[in-house]
Amino acid sequence: MSKAETGAGRGLATCHLCYKLAPVDLHRCPRCGTTLHLRKNDSIQRTLALLFTACLLYIPANMYPVMYTDQLGTETASTILGGVVLLINLDSIPVAAVIFMFSVMVPSGKLMAIFYLVWTAERHSRLNPRQRSIMYRITEFVGKWSMVDVFVVSILVTLVHLNGLLVIRPGIAALCFAGVVIVTMLAAESFDPRLIWDNMEDTNNDG
């Protein structure tokens, strides 16, 4: 059975713009002229820095009010979880489910998944690289839909304003949460998934 080998082991790099495979010695892609990098520079360090930033933003996003509800002159501040409970009490269960999924489950899952990928890449783990690559693609895909929560809150604010009896205004936590979404998307983009497969080549060389 032949041993698997990565392109890096053969001195080949993939252009990050047009995805052409070319010898890294050329320094520039022969098709589009973009600078070739064997791997993203300081990928692990930049990804970790962005992940810790996202974690710091996630604290005020959950502690401070994400929205203010003004019902017949009485204003109530609600955190993310408090807002979910409030929407359930208002029989807006589908909206509450969307906010809970994209405000709690998805951000937490993304942060844990990227931390796990960085940790295994840094430790040169021999865990199944194909499964970890699938995890990375799922994390990257889900990240593009994370702004659904902010979008739903914005639509909700507009619709409730039209009603007049109940007014909902976004709070500072909504801004922090948007920051979490953006920073985690940048973290996923900063992580170089090719590092996962480099470990496989190290294993083959050791054998």
PDB file of C-alpha atoms in Angstrom:
ATOM      1  CA  MET A   1       0.000   0.000   0.000  1.00  0.00           C
ATOM      2  CA  SER A   2       1.524   3.307  -1.049  1.00  0.00           C
ATOM      3  CA  LYS A   3       2.020   5.993   1.547  1.00  0.00           C
ATOM      4  CA  ALA A   4       0.035   9.195   1.169  1.00  0.00           C
ATOM      5  CA  GLU A   5       2.034  12.349   0.488  1.00  0.00           C
ATOM      6  CA  THR A   6       1.046  15.978   0.598  1.00  0.00           C
ATOM      7  CA  GLY A   7       1.754  18.610  -2.031  1.00  0.00           C
ATOM      8  CA  ALA A   8       3.949  20.439   0.463  1.00  0.00           C
ATOM      9  CA  GLY A   9       6.193  17.390   0.648  1.00  0.00           C
ATOM     10  CA  ARG A  10       6.708  17.651  -3.116  1.00  0.00           C
ATOM     11  CA  GLY A  11       7.329  21.383  -2.997  1.00  0.00           C
ATOM     12  CA  LEU A  12       3.923  22.266  -4.465  1.00  0.00           C
ATOM     13  CA  ALA A  13       1.624  25.030  -3.249  1.00  0.00           C
ATOM     14  CA  THR A  14      -1.998  25.835  -4.066  1.00  0.00           C
ATOM     15  CA  CYS A  15      -2.787  29.397  -5.073  1.00  0.00           C
ATOM     16  CA  HIS A  16      -5.283  30.755  -2.542  1.00  0.00           C
ATOM     17  CA  LEU A  17      -6.949  32.875  -5.248  1.00  0.00           C
ATOM     18  CA  CYS A  18      -7.349  30.636  -8.326  1.00  0.00           C
ATOM     19  CA  TYR A  19      -6.443  27.284  -6.656  1.00  0.00           C
ATOM     20  CA  LYS A  20      -3.817  26.386  -9.275  1.00  0.00           C
ATOM     21  CA  LEU A  21      -1.213  23.919  -8.044  1.00  0.00           C
ATOM     22  CA  ALA A  22       2.297  25.190  -8.795  1.00  0.00           C
ATOM     23  CA  PRO A  23       5.865  24.725  -7.537  1.00  0.00           C
ATOM     24  CA  VAL A  24       6.407  26.927  -4.505  1.00  0.00           C
ATOM     25  CA  ASP A  25       9.845  27.898  -5.872  1.00  0.00           C
ATOM     26  CA  LEU A  26       8.064  30.082  -8.445  1.00  0.00           C
ATOM     27  CA  HIS A  27       6.928  32.355  -5.553  1.00  0.00           C
ATOM     28  CA  ARG A  28       4.060  33.629  -7.724  1.00  0.00           C
ATOM     29  CA  CYS A  29       1.133  31.784  -9.285  1.00  0.00           C
ATOM     30  CA  PRO A  30       1.820  31.270 -13.023  1.00  0.00           C
ATOM     31  CA  ARG A  31      -1.887  31.766 -13.780  1.00  0.00           C
ATOM     32  CA  CYS A  32      -3.006  34.799 -11.758  1.00  0.00           C
ATOM     33  CA  GLY A  33       0.270  36.189 -10.389  1.00  0.00           C
ATOM     34  CA  THR A  34      -0.708  35.946  -6.697  1.00  0.00           C
ATOM     35  CA  THR A  35       2.102  35.317  -4.215  1.00  0.00           C
ATOM     36  CA  LEU A  36       2.354  31.612  -3.370  1.00  0.00           C
ATOM     37  CA  HIS A  37       2.526  30.457   0.245  1.00  0.00           C
ATOM     38  CA  LEU A  38       3.241  26.890   1.225  1.00  0.00           C
ATOM     39  CA  ARG A  39       1.084  27.501   4.297  1.00  0.00           C
ATOM     40  CA  LYS A  40      -0.634  30.573   5.717  1.00  0.00           C
ATOM     41  CA  ASN A  41       1.836  32.584   7.774  1.00  0.00           C
ATOM     42  CA  ASP A  42       1.356  32.248  11.558  1.00  0.00           C
ATOM     43  CA  SER A  43      -1.966  30.521  11.008  1.00  0.00           C
ATOM     44  CA  ILE A  44      -2.154  28.947  14.478  1.00  0.00           C
ATOM     45  CA  GLN A  45      -1.177  32.148  16.316  1.00  0.00           C
ATOM     46  CA  ARG A  46      -3.584  34.393  14.394  1.00  0.00           C
ATOM     47  CA  THR A  47      -6.424  31.895  14.746  1.00  0.00           C
ATOM     48  CA  LEU A  48      -5.888  31.601  18.498  1.00  0.00           C
ATOM     49  CA  ALA A  49      -5.766  35.391  18.894  1.00  0.00           C
ATOM     50  CA  LEU A  50      -9.077  35.732  17.041  1.00  0.00           C
ATOM     51  CA  LEU A  51     -10.643  32.897  19.043  1.00  0.00           C
ATOM     52  CA  PHE A  52      -9.720  34.514  22.368  1.00  0.00           C
ATOM     53  CA  THR A  53     -11.099  37.827  21.087  1.00  0.00           C
ATOM     54  CA  ALA A  54     -14.351  36.086  20.171  1.00  0.00           C
ATOM     55  CA  CYS A  55     -14.529  34.516  23.642  1.00  0.00           C
ATOM     56  CA  LEU A  56     -14.061  37.928  25.278  1.00  0.00           C
ATOM     57  CA  LEU A  57     -16.826  39.422  23.116  1.00  0.00           C
ATOM     58  CA  TYR A  58     -19.101  36.471  23.857  1.00  0.00           C
ATOM     59  CA  ILE A  59     -19.138  37.382  27.577  1.00  0.00           C
ATOM     60  CA  PRO A  60     -20.832  40.830  27.224  1.00  0.00           C
ATOM     61  CA  ALA A  61     -22.945  39.410  24.401  1.00  0.00           C
ATOM     62  CA  ASN A  62     -24.572  37.138  26.975  1.00  0.00           C
ATOM     63  CA  MET A  63     -24.371  39.345  30.068  1.00  0.00           C
ATOM     64  CA  TYR A  64     -25.739  42.629  28.695  1.00  0.00           C
ATOM     65  CA  PRO A  65     -29.231  43.181  27.241  1.00  0.00           C
ATOM     66  CA  VAL A  66     -29.578  42.072  23.650  1.00  0.00           C
ATOM     67  CA  MET A  67     -32.907  43.872  23.346  1.00  0.00           C
ATOM     68  CA  TYR A  68     -35.217  46.219  25.238  1.00  0.00           C
ATOM     69  CA  THR A  69     -38.934  45.488  25.235  1.00  0.00           C
ATOM     70  CA  ASP A  70     -41.298  48.428  25.745  1.00  0.00           C
ATOM     71  CA  GLN A  71     -44.815  47.189  26.386  1.00  0.00           C
ATOM     72  CA  LEU A  72     -47.436  49.844  27.231  1.00  0.00           C
ATOM     73  CA  GLY A  73     -44.777  52.175  28.653  1.00  0.00           C
ATOM     74  CA  THR A  74     -42.965  49.533  30.710  1.00  0.00           C
ATOM     75  CA  GLU A  75     -39.430  48.833  29.460  1.00  0.00           C
ATOM     76  CA  THR A  76     -37.794  45.474  30.096  1.00  0.00           C
ATOM     77  CA  ALA A  77     -34.183  44.582  29.276  1.00  0.00           C
ATOM     78  CA  SER A  78     -33.512  41.029  28.135  1.00  0.00           C
ATOM     79  CA  THR A  79     -30.328  39.066  27.629  1.00  0.00           C
ATOM     80  CA  ILE A  80     -30.116  36.493  24.861  1.00  0.00           C
ATOM     81  CA  LEU A  81     -31.555  33.706  27.002  1.00  0.00           C
ATOM     82  CA  GLY A  82     -34.021  36.128  28.607  1.00  0.00           C
ATOM     83  CA  GLY A  83     -35.140  37.189  25.140  1.00  0.00           C
ATOM     84  CA  VAL A  84     -35.663  33.577  24.156  1.00  0.00           C
ATOM     85  CA  VAL A  85     -37.868  33.039  27.211  1.00  0.00           C
ATOM     86  CA  LEU A  86     -39.749  36.282  26.477  1.00  0.00           C
ATOM     87  CA  LEU A  87     -40.412  35.254  22.872  1.00  0.00           C
ATOM     88  CA  ILE A  88     -41.646  31.856  24.033  1.00  0.00           C
ATOM     89  CA  ASN A  89     -44.059  33.610  26.404  1.00  0.00           C
ATOM     90  CA  LEU A  90     -45.219  35.734  23.464  1.00  0.00           C
ATOM     91  CA  ASP A  91     -45.904  32.501  21.510  1.00  0.00           C
ATOM     92  CA  SER A  92     -43.106  33.307  19.051  1.00  0.00           C
ATOM     93  CA  ILE A  93     -41.590  29.868  19.487  1.00  0.00           C
ATOM     94  CA  PRO A  94     -40.097  29.546  15.943  1.00  0.00           C
ATOM     95  CA  VAL A  95     -38.282  32.887  16.329  1.00  0.00           C
ATOM     96  CA  ALA A  96     -37.144  31.916  19.832  1.00  0.00           C
ATOM     97  CA  ALA A  97     -35.812  28.615  18.475  1.00  0.00           C
ATOM     98  CA  VAL A  98     -33.877  30.381  15.704  1.00  0.00           C
ATOM     99  CA  ILE A  99     -32.353  32.880  18.136  1.00  0.00           C
ATOM    100  CA  PHE A 100     -31.427  30.149  20.617  1.00  0.00           C
ATOM    101  CA  MET A 101     -29.855  27.989  17.911  1.00  0.00           C
ATOM    102  CA  PHE A 102     -27.856  30.765  16.245  1.00  0.00           C
ATOM    103  CA  SER A 103     -27.050  32.723  19.433  1.00  0.00           C
ATOM    104  CA  VAL A 104     -26.071  29.927  21.790  1.00  0.00           C
ATOM    105  CA  MET A 105     -25.581  26.594  20.071  1.00  0.00           C
ATOM    106  CA  VAL A 106     -23.898  27.683  16.823  1.00  0.00           C
ATOM    107  CA  PRO A 107     -21.375  30.186  18.309  1.00  0.00           C
ATOM    108  CA  SER A 108     -20.415  27.803  21.112  1.00  0.00           C
ATOM    109  CA  GLY A 109     -20.082  24.902  18.694  1.00  0.00           C
ATOM    110  CA  LYS A 110     -17.976  26.955  16.277  1.00  0.00           C
ATOM    111  CA  LEU A 111     -15.606  28.136  18.991  1.00  0.00           C
ATOM    112  CA  MET A 112     -15.132  24.608  20.361  1.00  0.00           C
ATOM    113  CA  ALA A 113     -14.651  23.144  16.874  1.00  0.00           C
ATOM    114  CA  ILE A 114     -11.988  25.662  15.853  1.00  0.00           C
ATOM    115  CA  PHE A 115     -10.216  25.358  19.213  1.00  0.00           C
ATOM    116  CA  TYR A 116     -10.194  21.579  18.701  1.00  0.00           C
ATOM    117  CA  LEU A 117      -8.797  21.865  15.161  1.00  0.00           C
ATOM    118  CA  VAL A 118      -6.072  24.267  16.289  1.00  0.00           C
ATOM    119  CA  TRP A 119      -5.207  22.073  19.261  1.00  0.00           C
ATOM    120  CA  THR A 120      -4.895  18.894  17.167  1.00  0.00           C
ATOM    121  CA  ALA A 121      -2.895  20.679  14.453  1.00  0.00           C
ATOM    122  CA  GLU A 122      -0.518  22.205  17.011  1.00  0.00           C
ATOM    123  CA  ARG A 123       0.033  18.850  18.709  1.00  0.00           C
ATOM    124  CA  HIS A 124       0.541  17.075  15.345  1.00  0.00           C
ATOM    125  CA  SER A 125      -2.306  14.760  16.233  1.00  0.00           C
ATOM    126  CA  ARG A 126      -2.722  11.532  14.285  1.00  0.00           C
ATOM    127  CA  LEU A 127      -6.513  11.565  14.610  1.00  0.00           C
ATOM    128  CA  ASN A 128      -8.435  10.988  11.384  1.00  0.00           C
ATOM    129  CA  PRO A 129      -7.531  13.973   9.137  1.00  0.00           C
ATOM    130  CA  ARG A 130     -10.499  13.382   6.827  1.00  0.00           C
ATOM    131  CA  GLN A 131     -12.972  13.747   9.694  1.00  0.00           C
ATOM    132  CA  ARG A 132     -11.225  16.892  10.900  1.00  0.00           C
ATOM    133  CA  SER A 133     -11.318  18.336   7.390  1.00  0.00           C
ATOM    134  CA  ILE A 134     -15.070  17.674   7.247  1.00  0.00           C
ATOM    135  CA  MET A 135     -15.420  19.382  10.627  1.00  0.00           C
ATOM    136  CA  TYR A 136     -13.557  22.415   9.278  1.00  0.00           C
ATOM    137  CA  ARG A 137     -15.747  22.628   6.163  1.00  0.00           C
ATOM    138  CA  ILE A 138     -18.911  22.384   8.275  1.00  0.00           C
ATOM    139  CA  THR A 139     -17.614  25.086  10.650  1.00  0.00           C
ATOM    140  CA  GLU A 140     -16.732  27.337   7.738  1.00  0.00           C
ATOM    141  CA  PHE A 141     -20.136  26.766   6.111  1.00  0.00           C
ATOM    142  CA  VAL A 142     -22.120  27.376   9.305  1.00  0.00           C
ATOM    143  CA  GLY A 143     -20.167  30.559   9.970  1.00  0.00           C
ATOM    144  CA  LYS A 144     -21.622  32.120   6.831  1.00  0.00           C
ATOM    145  CA  TRP A 145     -25.136  31.688   8.263  1.00  0.00           C
ATOM    146  CA  SER A 146     -24.393  32.923  11.775  1.00  0.00           C
ATOM    147  CA  MET A 147     -25.627  36.405  10.988  1.00  0.00           C
ATOM    148  CA  VAL A 148     -29.124  34.923  10.632  1.00  0.00           C
ATOM    149  CA  ASP A 149     -29.657  35.632  14.319  1.00  0.00           C
ATOM    150  CA  VAL A 150     -28.824  39.331  13.973  1.00  0.00           C
ATOM    151  CA  PHE A 151     -30.973  39.449  10.852  1.00  0.00           C
ATOM    152  CA  VAL A 152     -33.927  37.855  12.665  1.00  0.00           C
ATOM    153  CA  VAL A 153     -33.631  40.329  15.560  1.00  0.00           C
ATOM    154  CA  SER A 154     -33.556  43.223  13.079  1.00  0.00           C
ATOM    155  CA  ILE A 155     -36.670  41.946  11.302  1.00  0.00           C
ATOM    156  CA  LEU A 156     -38.346  41.347  14.649  1.00  0.00           C
ATOM    157  CA  VAL A 157     -37.594  44.908  15.773  1.00  0.00           C
ATOM    158  CA  THR A 158     -39.100  46.299  12.563  1.00  0.00           C
ATOM    159  CA  LEU A 159     -42.225  44.145  12.710  1.00  0.00           C
ATOM    160  CA  VAL A 160     -42.895  44.851  16.377  1.00  0.00           C
ATOM    161  CA  HIS A 161     -42.439  48.589  15.788  1.00  0.00           C
ATOM    162  CA  LEU A 162     -45.176  48.381  13.195  1.00  0.00           C
ATOM    163  CA  ASN A 163     -47.490  46.873  15.760  1.00  0.00           C
ATOM    164  CA  GLY A 164     -47.207  49.862  18.100  1.00  0.00           C
ATOM    165  CA  LEU A 165     -48.349  48.130  21.276  1.00  0.00           C
ATOM    166  CA  LEU A 166     -45.018  46.416  21.818  1.00  0.00           C
ATOM    167  CA  VAL A 167     -41.712  48.047  20.874  1.00  0.00           C
ATOM    168  CA  ILE A 168     -38.410  46.155  20.778  1.00  0.00           C
ATOM    169  CA  ARG A 169     -35.055  47.949  20.535  1.00  0.00           C
ATOM    170  CA  PRO A 170     -31.673  46.210  20.127  1.00  0.00           C
ATOM    171  CA  GLY A 171     -29.208  46.397  23.025  1.00  0.00           C
ATOM    172  CA  ILE A 172     -25.415  46.600  23.282  1.00  0.00           C
ATOM    173  CA  ALA A 173     -25.197  42.793  23.399  1.00  0.00           C
ATOM    174  CA  ALA A 174     -26.485  42.614  19.819  1.00  0.00           C
ATOM    175  CA  LEU A 175     -23.427  44.627  18.718  1.00  0.00           C
ATOM    176  CA  CYS A 176     -21.103  42.377  20.759  1.00  0.00           C
ATOM    177  CA  PHE A 177     -22.732  39.303  19.277  1.00  0.00           C
ATOM    178  CA  ALA A 178     -22.247  40.628  15.754  1.00  0.00           C
ATOM    179  CA  GLY A 179     -18.580  41.078  16.700  1.00  0.00           C
ATOM    180  CA  VAL A 180     -18.429  37.444  17.853  1.00  0.00           C
ATOM    181  CA  VAL A 181     -19.833  36.266  14.528  1.00  0.00           C
ATOM    182  CA  ILE A 182     -17.414  38.348  12.473  1.00  0.00           C
ATOM    183  CA  VAL A 183     -14.344  37.431  14.538  1.00  0.00           C
ATOM    184  CA  THR A 184     -15.136  33.693  14.473  1.00  0.00           C
ATOM    185  CA  MET A 185     -15.560  33.887  10.696  1.00  0.00           C
ATOM    186  CA  LEU A 186     -12.111  35.507  10.493  1.00  0.00           C
ATOM    187  CA  ALA A 187     -10.718  32.798  12.799  1.00  0.00           C
ATOM    188  CA  ALA A 188     -12.060  30.060  10.523  1.00  0.00           C
ATOM    189  CA  GLU A 189     -10.519  31.809   7.514  1.00  0.00           C
ATOM    190  CA  SER A 190      -7.185  32.250   9.328  1.00  0.00           C
ATOM    191  CA  PHE A 191      -6.879  28.568  10.125  1.00  0.00           C
ATOM    192  CA  ASP A 192      -5.008  26.687   7.408  1.00  0.00           C
ATOM    193  CA  PRO A 193      -6.701  23.252   7.035  1.00  0.00           C
ATOM    194  CA  ARG A 194      -3.684  21.948   5.155  1.00  0.00           C
ATOM    195  CA  LEU A 195      -1.919  21.753   8.542  1.00  0.00           C
ATOM    196  CA  ILE A 196      -4.196  18.804   9.305  1.00  0.00           C
ATOM    197  CA  TRP A 197      -2.733  16.823   6.408  1.00  0.00           C
ATOM    198  CA  ASP A 198       0.859  17.826   7.165  1.00  0.00           C
ATOM    199  CA  ASN A 199       0.651  15.663  10.259  1.00  0.00           C
ATOM    200  CA  MET A 200      -0.162  12.674   8.077  1.00  0.00           C
ATOM    201  CA  GLU A 201       3.027  13.217   6.099  1.00  0.00           C
ATOM    202  CA  ASP A 202       5.023  13.491   9.337  1.00  0.00           C
ATOM    203  CA  THR A 203       3.580  10.120  10.320  1.00  0.00           C
ATOM    204  CA  ASN A 204       4.658   8.571   7.000  1.00  0.00           C
ATOM    205  CA  ASN A 205       8.172   9.965   7.349  1.00  0.00           C
ATOM    206  CA  ASP A 206       8.423   8.548  10.864  1.00  0.00           C
ATOM    207  CA  GLY A 207       7.404   5.137   9.479  1.00  0.00           C
TER     208      GLY A 207
END
